[in-house]
């Protein structure tokens, strides 16, 4: 499995919230969930994202924005709206306060003539398990991807169906958000250029790509710099130098980091024994794996598992 598929394969929403909004200016929405990821798709109109660090990002019709949590943030028809009288809404469905009532915001009938109002689909994403933390580390605080009209039409129809709260609607919301998020992130990684993580840029490099794919296809194999260089079809010295330049660390340091990240997820999210996890991530025995894990993470596998639980 390639690195991006490995990251995206960890996306599994449980109890997500998908709501629709049709809003007439001036308006603001405060996102107070502390959700790991929040996705906003603008169907009509537009607005400005106002992040807690002062970042402002304009989004328009056809744009999908993914905001990394957990800090609260605002979406406003324009930045000045927060300092003048306006309609104010809040999405805080994952808190311990009142039950979520944000299935529809704005009070304008969905599908009616909105007369220039902004129409949004909002997905508040509450992931389960440990793998989503690896994905979060690979993303910027906010990213924006422009979707085609057909994607927006399909998403609008599906969200409307999910929000009716009929039998199976929560499962539909969760899978809808998973699908939309995976598609959006795949597009962003393809378009990110220098903003993409080094490992993703490495997949586009003609020298490193064969070696990276080989390692991620079979991470438990006893890889060495020489065997990876052979996959790349270059000398050991050239491969090590190029890998370090593009990836920001030597080949074996990257292999260890990937194996330890996978071990973290297996320790936190499964009941596999230490010896079985050791073999899965490329160690001959539990002793060698435990020693490497403690050097890398600062605690033993059993201590990490207890803390994660």
XYZ file of C-alpha atoms in Angstrom:
309
model
C 0.000 0.000 0.000
C 1.459 3.387 -0.987
C 1.943 6.030 1.758
C -1.058 8.145 0.744
C -3.377 5.141 0.624
C -2.070 4.090 4.027
C -2.950 7.506 5.466
C -6.335 7.764 3.798
C -7.179 4.165 4.676
C -7.294 5.291 8.304
C -10.227 7.622 7.635
C -13.270 6.133 9.310
C -15.855 8.590 10.577
C -18.079 7.543 13.463
C -20.919 9.766 14.616
C -20.027 12.531 12.157
C -22.267 15.512 11.565
C -23.259 16.652 8.086
C -25.368 19.787 8.003
C -26.633 22.179 5.367
C -26.743 25.956 5.532
C -28.486 28.557 3.383
C -27.554 31.995 4.714
C -28.263 35.620 3.808
C -25.551 38.163 4.596
C -24.431 39.301 7.063
C -23.768 36.014 8.868
C -21.101 34.035 10.740
C -20.751 30.393 11.751
C -18.581 29.535 14.741
C -17.097 26.038 14.705
C -16.559 25.027 18.322
C -16.419 21.235 18.032
C -12.694 20.778 18.417
C -13.095 18.224 15.612
C -9.881 16.822 14.072
C -11.068 17.893 10.616
C -13.947 20.016 9.389
C -14.940 20.094 5.726
C -16.924 22.943 4.160
C -18.176 22.808 0.563
C -19.584 26.025 -0.935
C -22.406 25.259 -3.353
C -23.440 28.862 -4.023
C -22.146 32.219 -2.844
C -19.044 32.249 -0.669
C -17.381 33.479 2.497
C -14.113 33.864 4.411
C -12.584 31.392 6.846
C -11.184 33.113 9.942
C -8.771 30.830 11.802
C -7.666 31.252 15.401
C -4.118 32.219 14.341
C -5.411 35.167 12.298
C -5.314 33.418 8.920
C -8.066 34.478 6.500
C -8.970 32.344 3.482
C -11.662 33.269 0.953
C -13.729 30.366 -0.391
C -16.159 30.623 -3.302
C -18.750 28.486 -5.079
C -17.262 25.093 -5.960
C -14.560 25.275 -3.273
C -14.138 22.644 -0.577
C -12.095 23.707 2.450
C -10.657 21.272 4.998
C -9.712 22.867 8.337
C -7.493 21.020 10.796
C -8.633 21.142 14.436
C -8.983 21.347 17.289
C -8.892 25.165 17.598
C -12.269 26.904 17.043
C -12.678 29.054 13.932
C -15.277 31.139 12.095
C -16.733 31.248 8.618
C -18.251 34.633 7.744
C -19.787 36.183 4.643
C -16.913 38.695 4.972
C -14.379 39.384 7.754
C -16.078 42.606 8.866
C -19.284 40.711 9.677
C -17.968 39.583 13.073
C -17.785 43.219 14.276
C -21.236 44.353 13.230
C -24.818 43.103 13.719
C -25.283 39.802 11.923
C -26.971 36.410 12.086
C -24.743 34.198 14.216
C -24.714 30.397 14.171
C -22.630 27.804 15.974
C -21.774 24.173 15.306
C -20.699 22.363 18.467
C -22.171 18.915 18.065
C -19.277 17.033 19.670
C -19.260 18.929 22.955
C -20.934 17.945 26.230
C -23.465 20.750 25.953
C -26.953 20.591 24.472
C -27.675 17.959 21.799
C -26.692 18.935 18.278
C -29.376 20.873 16.430
C -27.335 22.028 13.449
C -28.786 19.806 10.749
C -29.948 22.943 8.924
C -28.762 26.514 9.467
C -30.283 29.733 8.218
C -33.998 29.009 8.118
C -34.217 29.265 4.314
C -35.896 26.295 2.662
C -33.331 24.088 0.950
C -33.787 24.053 -2.805
C -35.893 27.233 -2.873
C -34.911 30.402 -4.759
C -32.207 31.630 -2.420
C -31.883 35.064 -4.012
C -28.107 35.334 -3.712
C -27.792 33.553 -0.359
C -24.772 31.353 0.353
C -25.421 27.598 0.393
C -22.989 25.285 2.221
C -22.480 21.647 3.109
C -20.561 21.257 6.374
C -19.040 18.017 7.611
C -17.731 17.881 11.175
C -15.426 14.909 11.281
C -14.872 12.895 14.439
C -12.415 10.142 13.557
C -11.905 6.965 15.530
C -8.596 5.290 16.240
C -5.001 6.444 16.141
C -4.274 6.615 12.416
C -5.936 9.964 11.797
C -3.185 11.648 13.829
C -0.669 10.664 11.136
C -2.918 12.240 8.531
C -3.278 15.456 10.529
C 0.487 15.839 10.750
C 0.663 15.756 6.938
C -1.887 18.548 6.389
C -1.660 22.342 6.615
C -4.023 24.237 8.982
C -6.396 24.841 6.060
C -6.475 23.594 2.481
C -8.859 24.473 -0.363
C -9.721 22.402 -3.435
C -12.058 23.503 -6.245
C -14.619 20.841 -7.135
C -16.506 20.352 -10.381
C -20.196 21.263 -10.605
C -21.190 17.598 -10.864
C -19.439 16.790 -7.559
C -21.242 19.638 -5.788
C -24.601 18.516 -7.207
C -24.047 14.945 -6.035
C -22.873 16.053 -2.593
C -25.872 18.370 -2.189
C -28.311 15.592 -3.075
C -26.617 13.048 -0.797
C -26.409 15.431 2.162
C -30.090 16.275 1.790
C -30.918 12.567 1.890
C -28.687 11.941 4.910
C -30.119 14.838 6.898
C -33.646 13.393 6.811
C -32.565 11.184 9.738
C -34.316 8.122 8.353
C -33.179 4.559 8.962
C -29.441 4.217 8.278
C -28.914 7.967 7.949
C -25.977 8.134 10.404
C -24.093 5.416 8.525
C -24.828 7.294 5.304
C -23.491 10.541 6.808
C -20.303 8.827 7.962
C -19.601 7.178 4.627
C -20.535 10.352 2.726
C -17.998 12.312 4.724
C -15.348 9.601 4.326
C -15.806 9.552 0.557
C -15.818 13.325 0.162
C -12.804 13.791 2.429
C -10.716 11.124 0.678
C -11.501 12.606 -2.751
C -10.696 16.138 -1.579
C -7.413 15.152 0.056
C -6.288 13.107 -2.951
C -6.856 16.127 -5.169
C -5.019 18.436 -2.756
C -1.984 16.154 -2.531
C -1.833 16.004 -6.338
C -1.961 19.806 -6.597
C 0.026 20.818 -3.507
C 3.481 20.985 -5.110
C 6.051 22.173 -2.565
C 3.350 22.303 0.158
C 2.955 18.517 0.045
C 4.896 16.408 2.568
C 8.350 15.275 1.499
C 7.297 11.608 1.292
C 4.601 12.510 -1.240
C 7.018 14.519 -3.357
C 9.340 11.524 -3.215
C 6.676 9.369 -4.874
C 6.913 11.635 -7.928
C 10.701 11.320 -8.137
C 11.783 8.775 -10.791
C 14.662 7.514 -8.607
C 12.930 7.299 -5.233
C 9.463 6.201 -6.353
C 10.296 2.516 -7.112
C 12.034 2.129 -3.752
C 9.261 3.863 -1.798
C 6.569 1.755 -3.428
C 8.540 -1.412 -2.764
C 8.982 -0.584 0.913
C 5.360 0.421 1.461
C 4.123 -2.670 -0.407
C 6.195 -4.954 1.866
C 7.249 -3.019 4.989
C 8.102 -6.209 6.879
C 10.884 -7.177 4.434
C 14.471 -6.719 5.705
C 15.150 -3.600 3.668
C 18.599 -2.045 3.536
C 19.937 0.992 1.727
C 21.542 -1.374 -0.787
C 18.316 -3.276 -1.509
C 16.334 -0.048 -1.863
C 18.998 1.377 -4.182
C 18.742 -1.792 -6.275
C 14.997 -1.188 -6.601
C 15.767 2.344 -7.753
C 18.380 1.120 -10.202
C 21.132 3.416 -8.910
C 24.191 3.114 -6.714
C 23.874 2.956 -2.937
C 25.688 6.280 -2.513
C 23.574 8.111 -5.100
C 20.343 6.719 -3.656
C 21.233 7.664 -0.061
C 22.252 11.176 -1.103
C 19.158 11.797 -3.224
C 16.850 10.302 -0.603
C 18.238 12.519 2.146
C 18.004 15.637 -0.035
C 14.380 15.075 -1.075
C 12.973 13.383 2.028
C 14.818 15.367 4.688
C 16.267 12.293 6.448
C 18.337 9.213 5.554
C 16.595 6.128 4.122
C 16.847 3.960 7.236
C 15.590 6.795 9.466
C 12.533 7.088 7.192
C 11.949 3.319 7.301
C 12.139 3.298 11.085
C 9.765 6.265 11.364
C 7.176 4.587 9.122
C 7.442 1.304 11.016
C 7.064 3.007 14.377
C 4.051 5.003 13.167
C 2.408 1.780 12.012
C 3.309 0.105 15.299
C 1.659 2.965 17.214
C -1.575 2.453 15.298
C -1.523 -1.309 15.812
C -0.814 -0.942 19.532
C -3.572 1.627 20.017
C -6.254 0.226 17.731
C -5.864 -3.567 17.813
C -5.399 -6.421 20.296
C -2.441 -7.926 18.423
C 0.362 -9.208 20.626
C 3.736 -7.444 20.748
C 5.476 -10.290 18.902
C 2.904 -10.234 16.101
C 3.172 -6.448 15.748
C 6.965 -6.769 15.669
C 6.797 -9.118 12.667
C 4.177 -6.979 10.939
C 6.427 -3.911 10.987
C 9.636 -5.704 10.035
C 11.342 -6.913 13.223
C 12.480 -10.485 13.764
C 11.441 -10.643 17.408
C 9.623 -8.733 20.120
C 12.849 -7.856 21.961
C 14.422 -6.018 19.015
C 11.137 -4.281 18.227
C 10.601 -3.195 21.842
C 14.102 -1.747 22.055
C 13.647 0.176 18.789
C 10.198 1.413 19.817
C 11.494 2.704 23.146
C 14.381 4.517 21.453
C 12.017 6.134 18.970
C 8.991 6.863 21.175
C 10.544 7.151 24.639
C 8.470 4.341 26.157
C 7.992 0.604 25.770
C 5.240 -0.782 23.521
C 3.261 -2.039 26.532
C 3.489 1.350 28.268
C 2.367 3.100 25.071
C -0.567 0.703 24.681
C -1.678 1.293 28.282
C -1.451 5.081 27.832
C -3.387 4.948 24.547
C -6.129 2.882 26.192
